CSV table of C-alpha atoms and ligand atoms in Angstrom, one decimal:
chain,number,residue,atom,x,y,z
A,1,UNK,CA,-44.5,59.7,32.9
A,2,UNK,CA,-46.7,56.5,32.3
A,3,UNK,CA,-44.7,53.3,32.2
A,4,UNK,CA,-44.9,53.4,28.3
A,5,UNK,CA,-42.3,56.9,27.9
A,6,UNK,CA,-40.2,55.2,30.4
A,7,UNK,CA,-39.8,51.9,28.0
A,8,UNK,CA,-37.7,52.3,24.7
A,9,UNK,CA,-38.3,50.3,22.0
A,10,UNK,CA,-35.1,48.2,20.9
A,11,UNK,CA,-35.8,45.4,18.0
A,12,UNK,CA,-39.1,43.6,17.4
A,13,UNK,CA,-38.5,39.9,18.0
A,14,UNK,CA,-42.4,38.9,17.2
A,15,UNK,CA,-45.2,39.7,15.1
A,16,UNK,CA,-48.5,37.9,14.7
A,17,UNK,CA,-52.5,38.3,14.7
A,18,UNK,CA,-52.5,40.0,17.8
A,19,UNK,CA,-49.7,42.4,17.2
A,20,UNK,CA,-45.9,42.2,18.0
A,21,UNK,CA,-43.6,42.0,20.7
A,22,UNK,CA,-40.7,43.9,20.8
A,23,UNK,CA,-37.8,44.2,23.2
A,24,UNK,CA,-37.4,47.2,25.5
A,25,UNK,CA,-35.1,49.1,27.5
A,26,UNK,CA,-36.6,50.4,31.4
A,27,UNK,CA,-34.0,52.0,33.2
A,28,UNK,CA,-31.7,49.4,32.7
A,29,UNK,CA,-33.2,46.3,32.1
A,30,UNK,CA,-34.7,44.6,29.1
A,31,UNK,CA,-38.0,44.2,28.7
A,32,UNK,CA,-40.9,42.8,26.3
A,33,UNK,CA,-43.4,44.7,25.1
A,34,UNK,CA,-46.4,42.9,23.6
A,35,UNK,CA,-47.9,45.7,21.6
A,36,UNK,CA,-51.6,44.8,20.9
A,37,UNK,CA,-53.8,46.0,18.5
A,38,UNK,CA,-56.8,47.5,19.8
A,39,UNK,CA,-59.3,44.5,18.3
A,40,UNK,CA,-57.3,42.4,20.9
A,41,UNK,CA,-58.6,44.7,24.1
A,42,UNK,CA,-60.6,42.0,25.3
A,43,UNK,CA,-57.6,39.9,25.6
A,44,UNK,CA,-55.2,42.5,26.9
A,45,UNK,CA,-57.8,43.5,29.4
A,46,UNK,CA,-58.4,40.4,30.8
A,47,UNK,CA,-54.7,40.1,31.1
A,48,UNK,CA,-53.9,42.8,32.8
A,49,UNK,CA,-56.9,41.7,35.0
A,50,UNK,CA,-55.3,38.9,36.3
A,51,UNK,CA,-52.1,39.6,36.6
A,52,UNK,CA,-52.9,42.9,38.3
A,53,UNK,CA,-55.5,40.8,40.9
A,54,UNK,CA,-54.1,37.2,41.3
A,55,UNK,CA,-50.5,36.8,42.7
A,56,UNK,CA,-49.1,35.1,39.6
A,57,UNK,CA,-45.2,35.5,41.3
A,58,UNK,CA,-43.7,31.9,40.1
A,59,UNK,CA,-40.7,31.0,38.2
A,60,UNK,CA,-42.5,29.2,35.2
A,61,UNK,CA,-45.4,32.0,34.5
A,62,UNK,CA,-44.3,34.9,32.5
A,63,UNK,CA,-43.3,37.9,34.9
A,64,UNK,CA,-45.6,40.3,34.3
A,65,UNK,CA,-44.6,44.4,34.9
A,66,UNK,CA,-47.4,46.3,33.8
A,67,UNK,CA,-50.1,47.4,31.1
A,68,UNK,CA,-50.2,50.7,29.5
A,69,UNK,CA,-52.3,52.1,26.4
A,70,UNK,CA,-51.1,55.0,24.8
A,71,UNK,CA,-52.3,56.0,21.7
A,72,UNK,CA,-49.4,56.5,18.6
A,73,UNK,CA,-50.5,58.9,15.3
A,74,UNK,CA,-54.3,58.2,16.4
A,75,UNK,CA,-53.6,54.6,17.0
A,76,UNK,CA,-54.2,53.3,20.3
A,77,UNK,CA,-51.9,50.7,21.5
A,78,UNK,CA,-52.4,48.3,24.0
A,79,UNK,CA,-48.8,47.5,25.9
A,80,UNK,CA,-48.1,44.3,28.1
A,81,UNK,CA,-44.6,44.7,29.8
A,82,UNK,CA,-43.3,41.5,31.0
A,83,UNK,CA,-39.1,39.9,31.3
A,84,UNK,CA,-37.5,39.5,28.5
A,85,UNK,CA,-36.5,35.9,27.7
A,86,UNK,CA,-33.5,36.1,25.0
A,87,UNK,CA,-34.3,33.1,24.0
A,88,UNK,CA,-37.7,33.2,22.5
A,89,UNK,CA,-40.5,31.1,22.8
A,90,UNK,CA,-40.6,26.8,22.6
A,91,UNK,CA,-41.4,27.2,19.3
A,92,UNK,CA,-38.7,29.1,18.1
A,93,UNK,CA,-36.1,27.7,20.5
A,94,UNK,CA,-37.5,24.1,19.2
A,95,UNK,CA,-37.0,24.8,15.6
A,96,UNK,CA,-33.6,26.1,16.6
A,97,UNK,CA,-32.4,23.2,18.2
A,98,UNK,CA,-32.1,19.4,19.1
A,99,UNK,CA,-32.5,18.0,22.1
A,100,UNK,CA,-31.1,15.7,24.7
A,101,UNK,CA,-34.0,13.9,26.8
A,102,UNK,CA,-32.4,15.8,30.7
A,103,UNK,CA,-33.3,19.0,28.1
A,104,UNK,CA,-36.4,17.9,27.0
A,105,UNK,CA,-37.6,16.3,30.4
A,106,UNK,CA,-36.7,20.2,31.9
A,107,UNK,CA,-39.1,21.5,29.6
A,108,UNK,CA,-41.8,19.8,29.8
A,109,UNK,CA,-41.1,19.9,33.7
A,110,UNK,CA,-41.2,23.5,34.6
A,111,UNK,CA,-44.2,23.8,31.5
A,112,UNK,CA,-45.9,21.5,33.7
A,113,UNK,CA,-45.3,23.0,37.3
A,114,UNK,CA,-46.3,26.5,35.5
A,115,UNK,CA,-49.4,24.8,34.0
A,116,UNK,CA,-50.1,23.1,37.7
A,117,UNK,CA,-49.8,26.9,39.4
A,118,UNK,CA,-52.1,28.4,37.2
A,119,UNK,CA,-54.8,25.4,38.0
A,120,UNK,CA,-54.1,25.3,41.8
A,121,UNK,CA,-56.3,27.3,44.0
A,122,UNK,CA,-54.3,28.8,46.9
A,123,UNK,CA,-56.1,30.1,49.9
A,124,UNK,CA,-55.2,32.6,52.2
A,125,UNK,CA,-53.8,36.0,51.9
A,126,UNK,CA,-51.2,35.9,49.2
A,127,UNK,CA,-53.7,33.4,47.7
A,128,UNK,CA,-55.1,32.8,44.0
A,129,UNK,CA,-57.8,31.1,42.3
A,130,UNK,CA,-57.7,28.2,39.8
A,131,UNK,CA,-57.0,29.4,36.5
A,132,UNK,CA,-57.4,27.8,33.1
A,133,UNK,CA,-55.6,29.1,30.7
A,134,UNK,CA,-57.6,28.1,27.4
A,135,UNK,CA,-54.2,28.9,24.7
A,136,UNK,CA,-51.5,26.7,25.6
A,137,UNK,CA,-48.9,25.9,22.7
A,138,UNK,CA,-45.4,26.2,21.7
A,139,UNK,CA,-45.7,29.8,21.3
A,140,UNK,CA,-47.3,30.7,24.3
A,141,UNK,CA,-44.4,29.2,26.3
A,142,UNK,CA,-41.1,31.0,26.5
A,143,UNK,CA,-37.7,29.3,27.4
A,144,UNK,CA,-35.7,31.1,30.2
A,145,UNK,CA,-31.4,31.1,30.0
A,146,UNK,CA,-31.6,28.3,32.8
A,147,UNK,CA,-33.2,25.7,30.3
A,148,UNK,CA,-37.0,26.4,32.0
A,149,UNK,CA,-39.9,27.6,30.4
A,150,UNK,CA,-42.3,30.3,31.3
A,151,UNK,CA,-46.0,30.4,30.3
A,152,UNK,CA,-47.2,33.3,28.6
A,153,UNK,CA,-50.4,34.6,27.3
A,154,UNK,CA,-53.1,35.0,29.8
A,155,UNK,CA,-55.7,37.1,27.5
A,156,UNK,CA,-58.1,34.3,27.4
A,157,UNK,CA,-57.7,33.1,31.4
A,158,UNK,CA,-60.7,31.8,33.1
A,159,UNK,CA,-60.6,31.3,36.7
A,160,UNK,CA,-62.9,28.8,38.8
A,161,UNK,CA,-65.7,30.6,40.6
A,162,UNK,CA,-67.2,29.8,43.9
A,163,UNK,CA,-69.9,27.2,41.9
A,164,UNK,CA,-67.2,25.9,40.1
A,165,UNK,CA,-68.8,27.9,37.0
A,166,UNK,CA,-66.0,29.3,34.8
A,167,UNK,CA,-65.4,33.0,35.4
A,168,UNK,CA,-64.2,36.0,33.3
A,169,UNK,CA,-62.4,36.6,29.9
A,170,UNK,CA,-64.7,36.2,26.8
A,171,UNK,CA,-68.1,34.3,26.9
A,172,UNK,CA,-66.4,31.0,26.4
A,173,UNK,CA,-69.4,30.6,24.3
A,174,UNK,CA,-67.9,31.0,20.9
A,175,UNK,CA,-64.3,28.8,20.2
A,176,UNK,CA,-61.3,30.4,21.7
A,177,UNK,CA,-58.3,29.7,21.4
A,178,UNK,CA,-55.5,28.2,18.8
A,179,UNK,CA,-58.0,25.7,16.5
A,180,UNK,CA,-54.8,23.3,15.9
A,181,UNK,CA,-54.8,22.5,19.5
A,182,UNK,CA,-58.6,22.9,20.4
A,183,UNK,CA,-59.2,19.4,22.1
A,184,UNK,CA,-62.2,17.1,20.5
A,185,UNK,CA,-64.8,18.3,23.0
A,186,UNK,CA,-64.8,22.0,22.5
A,187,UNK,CA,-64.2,20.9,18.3
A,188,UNK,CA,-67.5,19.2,18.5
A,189,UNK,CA,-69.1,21.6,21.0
A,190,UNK,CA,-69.7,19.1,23.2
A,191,UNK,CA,-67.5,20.7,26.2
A,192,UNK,CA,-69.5,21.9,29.3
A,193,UNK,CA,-68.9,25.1,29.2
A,194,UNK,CA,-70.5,25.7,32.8
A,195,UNK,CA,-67.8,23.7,34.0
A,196,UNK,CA,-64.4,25.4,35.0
A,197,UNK,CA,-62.6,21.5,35.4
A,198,UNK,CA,-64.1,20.9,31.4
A,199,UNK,CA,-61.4,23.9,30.4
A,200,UNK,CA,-58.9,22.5,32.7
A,201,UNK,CA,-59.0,19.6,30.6
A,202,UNK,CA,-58.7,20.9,27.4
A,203,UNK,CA,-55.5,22.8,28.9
A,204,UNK,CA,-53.6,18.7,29.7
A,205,UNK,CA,-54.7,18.1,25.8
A,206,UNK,CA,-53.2,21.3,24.5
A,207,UNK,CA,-49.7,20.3,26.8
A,208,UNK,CA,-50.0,16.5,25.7
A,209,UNK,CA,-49.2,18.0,22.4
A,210,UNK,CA,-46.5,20.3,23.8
A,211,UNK,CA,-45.0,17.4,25.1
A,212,UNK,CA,-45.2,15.5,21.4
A,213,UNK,CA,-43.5,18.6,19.8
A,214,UNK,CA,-40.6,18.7,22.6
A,215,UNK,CA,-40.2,14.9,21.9
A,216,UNK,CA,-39.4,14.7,18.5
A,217,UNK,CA,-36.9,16.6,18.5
A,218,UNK,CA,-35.2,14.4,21.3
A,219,UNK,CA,-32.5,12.2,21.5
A,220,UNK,CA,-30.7,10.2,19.1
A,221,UNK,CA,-34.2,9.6,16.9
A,222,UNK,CA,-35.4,13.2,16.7
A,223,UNK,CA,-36.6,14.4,14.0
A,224,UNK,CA,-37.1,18.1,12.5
A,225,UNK,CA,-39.4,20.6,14.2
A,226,UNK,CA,-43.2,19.7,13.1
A,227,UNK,CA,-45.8,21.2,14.6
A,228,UNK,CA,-49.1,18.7,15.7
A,229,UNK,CA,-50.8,17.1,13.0
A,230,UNK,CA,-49.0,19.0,10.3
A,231,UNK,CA,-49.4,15.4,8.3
A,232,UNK,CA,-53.2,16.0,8.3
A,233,UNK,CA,-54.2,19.8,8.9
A,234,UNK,CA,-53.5,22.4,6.5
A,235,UNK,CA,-51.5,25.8,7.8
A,236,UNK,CA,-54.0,27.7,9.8
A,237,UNK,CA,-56.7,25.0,9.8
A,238,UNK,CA,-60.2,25.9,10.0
A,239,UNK,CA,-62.4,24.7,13.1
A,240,UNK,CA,-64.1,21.9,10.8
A,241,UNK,CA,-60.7,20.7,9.3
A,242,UNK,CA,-59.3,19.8,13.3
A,243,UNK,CA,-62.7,18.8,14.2
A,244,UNK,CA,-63.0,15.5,11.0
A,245,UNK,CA,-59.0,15.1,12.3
A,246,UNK,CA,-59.1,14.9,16.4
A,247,UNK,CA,-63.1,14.0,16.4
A,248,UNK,CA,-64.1,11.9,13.7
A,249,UNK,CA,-61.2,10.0,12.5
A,250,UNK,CA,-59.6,10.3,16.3
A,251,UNK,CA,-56.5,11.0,14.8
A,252,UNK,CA,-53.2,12.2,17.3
A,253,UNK,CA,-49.5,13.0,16.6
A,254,UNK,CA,-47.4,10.0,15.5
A,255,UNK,CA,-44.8,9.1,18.6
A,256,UNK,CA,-41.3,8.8,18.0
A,257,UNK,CA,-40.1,5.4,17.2
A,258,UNK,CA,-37.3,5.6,19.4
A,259,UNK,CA,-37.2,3.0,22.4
A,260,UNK,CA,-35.6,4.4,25.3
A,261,UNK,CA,-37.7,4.1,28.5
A,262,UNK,CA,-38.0,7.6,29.1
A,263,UNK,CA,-39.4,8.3,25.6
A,264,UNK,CA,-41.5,5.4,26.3
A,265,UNK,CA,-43.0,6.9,29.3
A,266,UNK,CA,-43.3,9.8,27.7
A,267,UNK,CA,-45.6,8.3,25.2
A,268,UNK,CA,-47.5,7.0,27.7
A,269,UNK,CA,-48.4,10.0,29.6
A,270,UNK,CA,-48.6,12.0,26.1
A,271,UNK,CA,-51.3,9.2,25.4
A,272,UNK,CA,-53.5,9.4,28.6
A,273,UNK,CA,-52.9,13.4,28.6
A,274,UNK,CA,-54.4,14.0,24.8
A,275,UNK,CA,-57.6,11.0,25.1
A,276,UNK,CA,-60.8,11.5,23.6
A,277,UNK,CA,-62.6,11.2,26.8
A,278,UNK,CA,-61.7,14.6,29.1
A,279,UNK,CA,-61.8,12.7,32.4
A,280,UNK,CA,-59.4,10.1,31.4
A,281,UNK,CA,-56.6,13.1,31.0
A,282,UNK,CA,-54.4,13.5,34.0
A,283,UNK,CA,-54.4,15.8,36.1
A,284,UNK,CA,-51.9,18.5,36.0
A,285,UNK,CA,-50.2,17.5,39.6
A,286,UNK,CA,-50.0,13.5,38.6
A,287,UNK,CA,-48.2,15.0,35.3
A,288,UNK,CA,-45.5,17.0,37.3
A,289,UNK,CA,-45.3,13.9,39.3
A,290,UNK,CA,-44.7,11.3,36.5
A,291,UNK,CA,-42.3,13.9,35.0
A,292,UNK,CA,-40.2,14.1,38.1
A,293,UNK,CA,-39.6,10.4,38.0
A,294,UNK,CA,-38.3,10.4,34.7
A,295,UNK,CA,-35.8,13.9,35.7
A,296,UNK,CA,-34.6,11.6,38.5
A,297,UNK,CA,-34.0,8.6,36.3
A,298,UNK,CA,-32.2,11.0,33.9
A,299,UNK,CA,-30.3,13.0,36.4
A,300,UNK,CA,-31.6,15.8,35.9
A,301,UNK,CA,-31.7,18.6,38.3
A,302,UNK,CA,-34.5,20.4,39.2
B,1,3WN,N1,-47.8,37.0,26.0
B,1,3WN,C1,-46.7,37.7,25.9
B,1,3WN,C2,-46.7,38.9,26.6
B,1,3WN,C3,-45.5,39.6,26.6
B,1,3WN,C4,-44.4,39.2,25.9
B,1,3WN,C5,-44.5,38.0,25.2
B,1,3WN,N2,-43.3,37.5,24.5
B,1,3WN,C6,-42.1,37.5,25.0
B,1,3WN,N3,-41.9,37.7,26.3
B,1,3WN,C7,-40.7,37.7,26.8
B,1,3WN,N4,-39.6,37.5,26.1
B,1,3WN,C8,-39.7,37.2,24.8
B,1,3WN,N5,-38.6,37.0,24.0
B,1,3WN,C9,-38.7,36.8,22.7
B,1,3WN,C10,-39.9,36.7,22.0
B,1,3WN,C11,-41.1,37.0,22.7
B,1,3WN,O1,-42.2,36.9,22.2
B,1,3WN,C12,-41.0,37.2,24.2
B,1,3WN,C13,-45.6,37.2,25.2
C-alpha cells in the first residue's frame, strides 16, 4: 500500500489557496496531510525535492514524512505528510493568545535558528546547501507543544548553486510568494534575481515582520492580533498596493509603544532586519545571536 491508504484522514484543521491540511492517523501517530490541488504541483514537487535530497533533520523545520499523489473520483491529489503540531501555526496560535516577552523571545528564537539552518550551507556527507525559502509568514510557521516553532512550507525553496546563482523551484522570474510580505526590492523589481544572497534577504524582511506580529501581542502593552500593515493594505493586497506602501511611501509596521528594554531591542533589530536597503538587513546568524542575549536577560531557557 502507498503511504497515502496507510494515512486516515481525522479532521481538517486548514484550508486555503493551495488546498487544506488535515490531520491524520499512521499506525499510531498523528500526522498532517497538506492535500494540494494539482495547480500547486510545482510547489509540491519542489517540496518533496528538497526534503527528499537535502537533510532538513532540525528541531525548528517542519518534519517532513513523505509525498504521495493519488488520485480521488478523477481528482489527483497531491499529499505532503509531515508531524502534526496541535497547536497550529503562529498565526493562529497568535490570534489565540497573549504573550509574555520569555514566550515571545522563544518564538522568534527557534523561528530564527530554523530560518538560519535553512540558509547555512553544511559540507560534508550529511551536508546541505543554503536554502532560501522565499514565503516566510505567520502561517508558514507552526508552534510545537514546547513553546518552539517549526518552519513550514518549502514549495518555493531555492537553494544557492555553485556560482552563487539561485537554483530550482519556479523561475523566480515572476513574484512569488505572499505579496503582503514581498520586501521593497522584489515589489519594485529591482531584486537581483541572479543572486541567491538577494532572496536571502528578502527572507530577514519577511521575519522582521514576524517578529513585529509576535511583538504586539507581548507584554503588558500588547495589543490584538494585526497582521503587517493591515492600517494601510487592503485584505489580499495586490502587488501595486504593497509596492506604493513598502516602496514609495517607505512605510513599516508601527512598534509597540511599550518601553521595556527587551521590546526596545526588539525594535531595533526589527528595524535593521526590515530596511529598504537589502544589505543593511542582518544576517540570519547575527539575528539568532542578538536574540539569545535578550533570552538570557529574560531567563529564558533555550
Ligand atoms: N506546509 C505544510 C505542510 C504540511 C502541513 C502543514 N500544516 C501543519 N503541519 C503540522 N501541523 C499542523 N497543525 C495544525 C495546522 C496545520 O496547518 C499544520 C503545512
Amino acid at each position: 500500500r502507498t503511504l497515502a491508504k496507510q494515512v486516515t484522514l481525522q479532521e481538517c484543521v486548514g484550508k486555503g489557496r493551495y488546498g487544506e491540511v488535515w490531520r491524520g492517523v499512521w499506525y499510531a501517530d498523528s500526522v498532517a496531510v497538506k492535500i494540494s490541488f494539482s495547480r500547486e504541483e510545482a510547489a509540491w514537487r519542489r517540496e518533496t525535492e528538497l526534503y527528499s535530497t537535502v537533510m532538513l533533520r532540525h528541531d525548528n523545520i517542519l518534519a517532513y514524512i513523505g509525498s504521495d499523489m493519488t488520485s480521488k473520483n478523477g481528482c489527483t491529489q497531491l499529499w505532503l505528510i509531515t508531524h502534526y503540531h496541535p497547536l497550529g501555526s503562529l498565526y493562529d496560535h497568535l490570534n489565540r493568545t497573549a504573550l509574555t516577552r520569555q514566550q515571545m523571545l522563544r518564538l522568534c528564537l527557534s523561528a530564527v535558528n530554523g530560518l538560519l539552518h535553512l540558509h547555512t550551507e553544511i559540507h560534508g556527507t550529511q551536508g546541505k546547501p543554503a536554502i532560501a525559502h522565499r514565503d516566510i509568514k505567520s502561517k508558514n510557521i507552526l508552534v510545537r507543544v514546547n513553546g518552539e516553532c517549526c518552519i513550514a512550507d518549502l514549495g518555493l525553496a531555492v537553494t544557492r548553486g555553485a556560482q552563487g546563482e539561485p537554483c530550482g523551484g519556479a523561475p523566480p522570474a515572476h513574484r512569488q510568494g505572499t505579496r503582503r510580505y514581498m520586501s521593497p526590492e522584489v515589489l519594485d523589481e529591482s531584486i537581483n534575481l541572479r543572486s541567491f544572497d538577494a532572496f536571502r534577504a528578502c527572507d530577514v524582511y519577511a521575519l522582521a515582520l514576524v517578529l513585529w506580529e509576535a511583538c504586539r501581542r507581548t507584554g503588558r502593552c500588547a495589543r490584538d492580533y494585526r497582521p503587517p500593515y493591515h492600517e494601510l493594505a487592503p485584505s489580499d493586497p495586490s502587488c501595486e498596493d504593497m509596492r506604493k506602501i513598502v516602496c514609495v511611501e517607505g512605510a513599516r509596521p508601527v512598534p509597540s509603544d511599550d518601553d521595556h528594554p527587551t521590546m526596545v531591542a526588539m525594535m531595533k533589530l526589527m528595524k535593521e532586519c526590515w530596511h529598504q536597503n537589502p544589505s543593511v538587513r542582518l544576517p540570519a546568524l547575527r539575528i539568532k545571536k542578538t536574540l539569545m542575549k535578550l533570552a538570557e536577560n529574560e531567563h529564558v531557557d533555550m
